[in-house]
Structure formats: structure tokens, C-alpha cells
XYZ file of C-alpha atoms in Angstrom:
341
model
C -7.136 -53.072 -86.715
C -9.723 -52.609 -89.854
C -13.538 -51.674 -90.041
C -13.402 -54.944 -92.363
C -12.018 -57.108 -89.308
C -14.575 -55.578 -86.731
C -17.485 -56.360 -88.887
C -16.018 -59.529 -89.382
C -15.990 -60.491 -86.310
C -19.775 -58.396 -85.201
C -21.190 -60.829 -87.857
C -20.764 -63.789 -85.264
C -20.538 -62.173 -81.857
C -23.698 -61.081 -80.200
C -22.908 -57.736 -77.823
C -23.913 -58.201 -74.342
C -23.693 -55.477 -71.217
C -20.812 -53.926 -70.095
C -19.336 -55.667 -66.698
C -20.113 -53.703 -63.968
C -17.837 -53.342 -60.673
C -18.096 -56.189 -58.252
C -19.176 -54.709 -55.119
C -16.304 -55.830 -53.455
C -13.835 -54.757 -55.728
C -10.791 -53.427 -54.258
C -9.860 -49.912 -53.819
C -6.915 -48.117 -54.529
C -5.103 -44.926 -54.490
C -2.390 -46.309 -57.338
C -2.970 -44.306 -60.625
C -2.365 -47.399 -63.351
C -4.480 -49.756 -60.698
C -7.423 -47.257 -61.282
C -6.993 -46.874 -64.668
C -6.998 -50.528 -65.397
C -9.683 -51.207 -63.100
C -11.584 -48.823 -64.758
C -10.509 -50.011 -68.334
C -11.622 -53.899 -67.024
C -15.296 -52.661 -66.373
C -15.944 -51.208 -69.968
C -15.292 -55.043 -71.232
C -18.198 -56.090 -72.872
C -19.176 -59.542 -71.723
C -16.487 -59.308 -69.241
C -13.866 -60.636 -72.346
C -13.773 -57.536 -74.828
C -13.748 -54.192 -75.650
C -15.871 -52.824 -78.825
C -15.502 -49.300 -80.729
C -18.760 -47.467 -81.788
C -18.513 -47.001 -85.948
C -21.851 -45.149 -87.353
C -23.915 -45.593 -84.402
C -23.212 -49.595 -84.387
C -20.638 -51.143 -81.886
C -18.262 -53.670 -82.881
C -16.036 -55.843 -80.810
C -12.626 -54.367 -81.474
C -9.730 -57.115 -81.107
C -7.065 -54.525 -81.246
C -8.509 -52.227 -78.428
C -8.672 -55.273 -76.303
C -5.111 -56.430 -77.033
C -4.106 -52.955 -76.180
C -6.076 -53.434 -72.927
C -4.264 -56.763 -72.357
C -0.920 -54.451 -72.053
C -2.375 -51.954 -69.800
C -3.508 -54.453 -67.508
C 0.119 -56.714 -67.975
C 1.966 -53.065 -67.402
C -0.008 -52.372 -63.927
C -0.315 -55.936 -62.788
C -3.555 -56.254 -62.269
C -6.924 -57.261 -63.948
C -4.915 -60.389 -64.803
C -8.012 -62.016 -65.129
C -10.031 -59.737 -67.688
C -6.712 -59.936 -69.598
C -6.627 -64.199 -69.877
C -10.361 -63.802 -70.476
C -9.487 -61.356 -73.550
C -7.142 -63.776 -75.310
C -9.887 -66.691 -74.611
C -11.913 -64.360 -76.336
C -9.407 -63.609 -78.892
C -8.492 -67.111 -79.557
C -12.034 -68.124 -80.722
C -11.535 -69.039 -84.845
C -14.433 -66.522 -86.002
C -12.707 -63.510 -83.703
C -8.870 -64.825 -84.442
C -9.444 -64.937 -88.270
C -10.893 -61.612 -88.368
C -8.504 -59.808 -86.643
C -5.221 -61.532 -88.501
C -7.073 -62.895 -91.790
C -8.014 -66.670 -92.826
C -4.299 -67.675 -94.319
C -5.301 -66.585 -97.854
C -5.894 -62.877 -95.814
C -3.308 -62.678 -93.507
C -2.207 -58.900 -91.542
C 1.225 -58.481 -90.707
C 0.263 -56.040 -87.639
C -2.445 -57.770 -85.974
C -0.504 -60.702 -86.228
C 2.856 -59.488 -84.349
C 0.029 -57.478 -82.297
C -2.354 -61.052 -81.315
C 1.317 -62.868 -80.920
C 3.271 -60.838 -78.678
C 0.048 -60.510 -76.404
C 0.032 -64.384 -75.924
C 3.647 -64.175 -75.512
C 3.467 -61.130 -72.660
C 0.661 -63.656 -70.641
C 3.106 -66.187 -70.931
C 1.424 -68.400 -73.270
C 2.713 -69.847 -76.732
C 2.328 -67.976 -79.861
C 3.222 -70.722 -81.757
C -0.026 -72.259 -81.279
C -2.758 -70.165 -80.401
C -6.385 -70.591 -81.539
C -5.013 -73.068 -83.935
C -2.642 -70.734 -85.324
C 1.540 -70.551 -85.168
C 1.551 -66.992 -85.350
C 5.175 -67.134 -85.321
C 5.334 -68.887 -88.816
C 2.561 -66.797 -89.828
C 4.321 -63.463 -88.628
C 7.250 -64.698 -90.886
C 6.131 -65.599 -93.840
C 4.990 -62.095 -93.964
C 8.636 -60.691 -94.429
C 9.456 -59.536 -97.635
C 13.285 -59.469 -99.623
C 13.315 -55.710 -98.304
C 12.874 -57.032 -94.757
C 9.577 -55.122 -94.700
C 6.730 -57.154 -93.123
C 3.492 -56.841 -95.156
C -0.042 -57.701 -95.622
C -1.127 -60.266 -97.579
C -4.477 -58.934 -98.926
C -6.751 -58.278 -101.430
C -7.222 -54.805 -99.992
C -3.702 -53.413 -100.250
C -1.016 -53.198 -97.576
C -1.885 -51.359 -95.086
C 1.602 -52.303 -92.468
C 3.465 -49.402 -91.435
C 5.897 -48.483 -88.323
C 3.782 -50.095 -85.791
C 3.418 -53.792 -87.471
C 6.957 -53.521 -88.479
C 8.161 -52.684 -84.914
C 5.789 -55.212 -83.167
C 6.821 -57.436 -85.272
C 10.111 -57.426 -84.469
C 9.940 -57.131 -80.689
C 7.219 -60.552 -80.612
C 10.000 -62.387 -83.132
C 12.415 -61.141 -80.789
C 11.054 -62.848 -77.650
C 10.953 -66.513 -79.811
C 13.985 -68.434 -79.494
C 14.926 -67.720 -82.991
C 14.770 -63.871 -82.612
C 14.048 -61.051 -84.572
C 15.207 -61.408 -88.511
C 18.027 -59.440 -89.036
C 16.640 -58.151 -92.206
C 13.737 -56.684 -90.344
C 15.741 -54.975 -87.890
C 17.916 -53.467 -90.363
C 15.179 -52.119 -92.708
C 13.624 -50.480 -89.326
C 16.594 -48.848 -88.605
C 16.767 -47.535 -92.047
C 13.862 -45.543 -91.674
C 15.101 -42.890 -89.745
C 14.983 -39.582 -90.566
C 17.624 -37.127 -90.752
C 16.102 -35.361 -87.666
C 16.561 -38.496 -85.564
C 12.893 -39.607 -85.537
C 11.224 -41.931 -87.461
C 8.097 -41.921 -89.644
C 5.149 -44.167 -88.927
C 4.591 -44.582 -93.013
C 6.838 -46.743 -94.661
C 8.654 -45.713 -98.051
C 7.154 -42.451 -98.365
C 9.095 -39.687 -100.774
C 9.625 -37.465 -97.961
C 10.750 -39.029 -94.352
C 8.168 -37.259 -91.796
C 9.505 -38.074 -88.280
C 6.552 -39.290 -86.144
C 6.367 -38.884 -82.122
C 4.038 -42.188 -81.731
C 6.382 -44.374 -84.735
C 9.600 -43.052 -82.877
C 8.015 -44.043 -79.865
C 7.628 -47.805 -80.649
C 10.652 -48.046 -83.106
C 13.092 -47.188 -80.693
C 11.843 -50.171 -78.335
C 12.389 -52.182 -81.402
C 15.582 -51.134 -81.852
C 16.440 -51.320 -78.258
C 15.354 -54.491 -78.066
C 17.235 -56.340 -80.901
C 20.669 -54.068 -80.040
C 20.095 -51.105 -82.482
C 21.047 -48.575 -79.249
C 23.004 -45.773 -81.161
C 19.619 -45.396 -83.705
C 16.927 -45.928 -80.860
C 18.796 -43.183 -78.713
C 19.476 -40.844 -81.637
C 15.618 -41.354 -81.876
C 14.788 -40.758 -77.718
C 16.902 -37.642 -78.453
C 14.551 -36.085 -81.312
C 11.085 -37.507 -79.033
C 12.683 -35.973 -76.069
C 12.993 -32.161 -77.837
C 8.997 -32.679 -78.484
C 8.231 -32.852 -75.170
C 6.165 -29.777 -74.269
C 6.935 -27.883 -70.874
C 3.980 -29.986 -68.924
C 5.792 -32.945 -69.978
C 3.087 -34.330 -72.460
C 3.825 -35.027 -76.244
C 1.477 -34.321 -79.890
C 0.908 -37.105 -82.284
C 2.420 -36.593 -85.399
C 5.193 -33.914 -86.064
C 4.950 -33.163 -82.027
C 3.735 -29.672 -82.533
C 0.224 -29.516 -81.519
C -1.417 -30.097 -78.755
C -0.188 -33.549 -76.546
C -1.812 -35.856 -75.652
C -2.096 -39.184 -73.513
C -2.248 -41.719 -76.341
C 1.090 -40.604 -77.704
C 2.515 -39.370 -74.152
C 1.745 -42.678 -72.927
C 4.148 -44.775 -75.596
C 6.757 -41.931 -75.301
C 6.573 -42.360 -71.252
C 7.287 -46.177 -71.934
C 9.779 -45.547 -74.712
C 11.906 -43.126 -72.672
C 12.250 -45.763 -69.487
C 13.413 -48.145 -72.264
C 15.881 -46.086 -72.987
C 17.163 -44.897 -69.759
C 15.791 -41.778 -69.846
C 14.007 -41.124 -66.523
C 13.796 -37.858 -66.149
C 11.530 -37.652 -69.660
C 9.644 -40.589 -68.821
C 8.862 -38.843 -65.105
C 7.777 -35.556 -67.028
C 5.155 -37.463 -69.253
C 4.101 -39.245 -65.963
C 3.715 -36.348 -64.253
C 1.374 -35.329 -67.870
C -0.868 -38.282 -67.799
C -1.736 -37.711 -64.030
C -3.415 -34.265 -65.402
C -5.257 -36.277 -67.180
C -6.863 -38.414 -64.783
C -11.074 -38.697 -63.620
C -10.237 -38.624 -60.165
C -12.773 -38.438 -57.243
C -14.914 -35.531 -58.159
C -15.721 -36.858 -61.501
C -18.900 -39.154 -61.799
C -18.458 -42.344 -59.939
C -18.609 -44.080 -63.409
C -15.705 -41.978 -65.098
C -13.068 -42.314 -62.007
C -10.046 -43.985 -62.407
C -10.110 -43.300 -66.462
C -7.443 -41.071 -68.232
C -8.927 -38.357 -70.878
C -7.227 -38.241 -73.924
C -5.766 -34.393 -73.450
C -7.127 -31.040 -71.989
C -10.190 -30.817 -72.869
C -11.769 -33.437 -70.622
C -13.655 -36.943 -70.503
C -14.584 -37.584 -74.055
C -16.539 -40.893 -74.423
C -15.040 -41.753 -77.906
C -11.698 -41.211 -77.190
C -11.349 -42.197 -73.254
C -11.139 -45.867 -73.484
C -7.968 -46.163 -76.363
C -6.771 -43.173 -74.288
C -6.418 -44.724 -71.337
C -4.834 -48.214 -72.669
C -1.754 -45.975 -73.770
C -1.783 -43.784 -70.968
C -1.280 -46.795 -68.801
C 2.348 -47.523 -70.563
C 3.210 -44.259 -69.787
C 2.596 -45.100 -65.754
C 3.914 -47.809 -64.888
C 5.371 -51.227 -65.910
C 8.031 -52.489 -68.913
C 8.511 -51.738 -72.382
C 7.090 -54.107 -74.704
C 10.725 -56.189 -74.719
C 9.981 -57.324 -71.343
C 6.103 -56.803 -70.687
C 4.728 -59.909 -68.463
C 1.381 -60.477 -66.535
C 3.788 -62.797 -64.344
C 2.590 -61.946 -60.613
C -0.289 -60.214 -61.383
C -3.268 -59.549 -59.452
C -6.975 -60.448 -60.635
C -9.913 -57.965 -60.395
C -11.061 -54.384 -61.446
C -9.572 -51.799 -58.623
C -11.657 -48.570 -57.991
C -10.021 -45.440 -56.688
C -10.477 -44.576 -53.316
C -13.001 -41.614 -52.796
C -13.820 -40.543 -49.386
């Protein structure tokens, strides 16, 4: 989530090579099963992804929760994602992705616990942890869920909203005071901003994206729809949707959330159009044999430090449930290639 977490967690974990394809990996002709497939064979050690900062790799704990989703939303790789949380669950990784207790992040926390909850395990014990109580002692009076850090508060739309949808899936559910200070937020455009008590609200196409599944989730529908509405009129003509303001050029990160966002919602002929997007986007069979199956991150082509967090969202954006609902129930195990003649 932080350079200060991925050091953290370099300083104990010793980078090993990137798992190659089995050679009888399966093949398919299925988009997301590329994609993931692909995605599973950048894990390093077979159990993590890492992000390259200054020329140095580090293992990156919220890259390989995001992979955990893709692989949950296409039903496969079901065994790189178990092997991720295994990873994940180790105390010198766990501690520096959501803090020690005296650190504690409000994000990675709601991030880490509704992983374990989407792979069906329980977050209220995880590598020694009850994230659930952890997740809630983070909410503040205002209903805002912060950091508690030395280094300032860094929470925002994303560790609000994920924090509400994993609270949501606990018995207990979402705190109402959470819910209502997300649906607050909204803009008089519809939208939503991804920073959180700012002077001016900015509506934001990736913050609208995953606030409206909050707000879907916990009942919010008029707000969450009034926000598909404004997410929807940023949709470019190819279907694909900018980050920020919506306005620039689109992309598959943000395309990818939207794509997930609008089948939420119930808005299928949106989330077909940034389908149809993300399939531009695609390495397909006369790319290198190592690129296939991956999703660029827009027009301009495979880009090695953008491809892999590219094609985690893009997978949303394919295929599978929001985050409400996301399950690796029934998936398969293994890293699919795509079929080339």
C-alpha cells in the first residue's frame, strides 16, 4: 500500500525467480482465464507479486491481494491465490502491510480482510490477527475509517469503501456510521471523490467506481445509481474510462473497476462496452509468447511497469462479481495459457 510497508516486508523476504508455466498448463481461448494465467506466472516464488521502486524490487502485498481478486473473479489460479494469503499471513509480511497494532492501516486492513473473506477463510483470525476488530477500531466519531500512524493518514475512498463492503460480509455488518459518511461524499455531479474532506468535492471515475459497490452493498441504491449515472456519461465512445475527472485518455485499471461497478448496478449494457474496451487491450497470439494472455494498461501497448496492476483490474472488468459477492468457491487451480495455433 506504502514504500514504508514494501521495504518492510523486503527487509525479511529474500526474492526468488518468477514461476514459470508448467508445461502442461492448460490452454484456453477465455479472455480472464488468460489473463489470470498470465498474472499467476509473474508470482515471485510462486506466492507473490513485487513492484520495482529505484531499480530494487519489493514484494508488494497489495498487488498480490489485487491478484487474489482477479484470480477469485475468473475462477481459476485458485491455487496461486491460497498460496498468496499463506504468503500474506506470515507475521513479518502481515505486519508490514497492515502495521504492528501501535501502526495499524485502515485500507490494507479492510483490503488483507475481505481477501481472506472472498477465499472463504476467517478474517477474524488470520496470521494471528482479528482483522475485523482491528478494521473497527479504526472508525472514527465521523464514521471515517483512519490510519493509526505516526506518518499521517493516508485512508481515502478506497479504504473507506473496502472497508465497508469486508464489515459488510461479517455477521455484524457494515457500521452504519461508515455507510452514511460514504454516502455523504458525493458530489453534486453524482460522482464521488477518492480524497476525503477536501474543500472542493472532485468526482473521481476509479472512487465512484468502488463507492457505489459500497453503497450497493449495504442498501445505499438511490446514491450508488445517482453515482453509475455520472461514471456512465464518462464512458468514452470505445467503451473505456480515464482515471480521475474521466477526461483523458481511458484506461484498463479504471475501465476494469467501472466494468465491475456497472454489473453491480444493473447496468449491462455499460459494463459490456468497457468489456468490449479491455479486450483491445489484450497480448493476444502475435505478441511474444511471454506477454500473451496479459492486458496493457491503455493504447499505447505492453508497458512492463504498468502491465501487471493493469491487468489485476482489467480482470474485474471481464468477468466475475462485484466485491459484495466475490468467492474463489469452485474454482479451478493452475496458470491457463491462451491458445495460439
Amino acid at each position: 500500500m506504502r514504500l514504508r510497508s514494501a521495504i518492510a516486508v523486503a527487509i525479511t523476504c529474500a526474492a526468488t525467480i518468477v514461476a514459470a508455466p508448467a508445461a502442461s498448463a492448460a490452454t484456453t481461448h477465455r479472455p480472464a482465464d488468460a489473463a489470470s494465467g498470465w498474472l499467476a506466472r509473474q508470482f515471485v516464488g510462486g506466492d507473490h507479486l513485487e513492484t520495482d521502486f529505484g531499480g530494487t524490487s519489493y514484494p508488494d502485498a497489495g498487488l498480490t491481494l489485487d491478484a487474489v481478486f482477479a484470480f477469485a473473479s475468473s475462477g481459476n489460479a485458485n491455487d496461486y491465490g491460497a498460496a498468496a494469503l499463506t504468503w500474506l499471513a506470515q507475521p513479518a509480511n502481515l505486519t508490514g502491510y497492515i502495521g504492528d497494532g501501535t501502526e495499524a492501516y485502515a485500507g490494507a486492513t479492510a483490503k488483507t480482510a475481505l481477501a481472506v473473506q472472498v477465499r472463504g477463510g476467517n478474517p477474524t483470525s488470520f496470521g494471528g490477527v482479528n482483522l475485523v476488530t482491528r478494521l473497527n477500531s479504526l472508525l472514527t466519531p465521523s464514521g471515517r475509517f483512519s490510519d493509526q500512524s505516526i506518518y499521517g493518514d493516508y485512508t481515502n475512498a478506497f479504504s473507506q469503501s473496502l472497508a465497508i463492503i469486508a464489515l459488510d460480509r461479517t455477521p455484524a455488518g457494515a457500521p452504519v456510521s461508515a455507510v452514511d459518511y460514504a454516502a455523504a461524499t458525493q458530489c453534486p455531479d453524482g460522482g464521488f471523490p477518492i480524497v476525503l474532506g477536501a474543500p472542493t468535492c472532485s468526482s473521481d471515475t476509479d472512487a465512484t467506481a468502488l463507492v457505489t459497490q459500497a453503497l450497493l452493498a449495504t442498501g445505499r441504491t438511490a446514491k450508488a445509481q445517482q453515482g453509475l449515472t455520472w461514471l456512465k456519461s464518462k464512458q468514452q465512445a470505445g467503451g473505456g474510462i480515464a482515471y480521475g475527472n474521466g477526461s483523458g485518455t481511458p484506461n484498463a485499471n479504471t475501465t476494469g473497476l467501472a466494468g465491475q461497478a456497472f454489473r453491480a448496478g444493473n447496468r449491462p449494457a455499460a459494463a459490456l462496452k468497457a468489456r468490449q474496451y479491455i479486450l483491445t487491450l489484450r497480448q493476444t497470439c502475435t505478441a511474444p509468447t511471454a506477454q500473451r494472455g496479459a492486458i496493457a494498461y491503455d493504447a499505447t501497448g505492453y508497458d512492463p511497469t504498468t502491465v501487471t496492476r493493469a491487468t489485476t483490474q482489467a480482470i474485474l472488468g471481464l468477468h466475475g462479481a462485484p466485491f459484495a459477492t466475490l468467492t474463489s468457491a469452485g474454482s479451478t487451480t493452475g496458470a491457463p495459457v491462451l491458445a495460439c495455433p
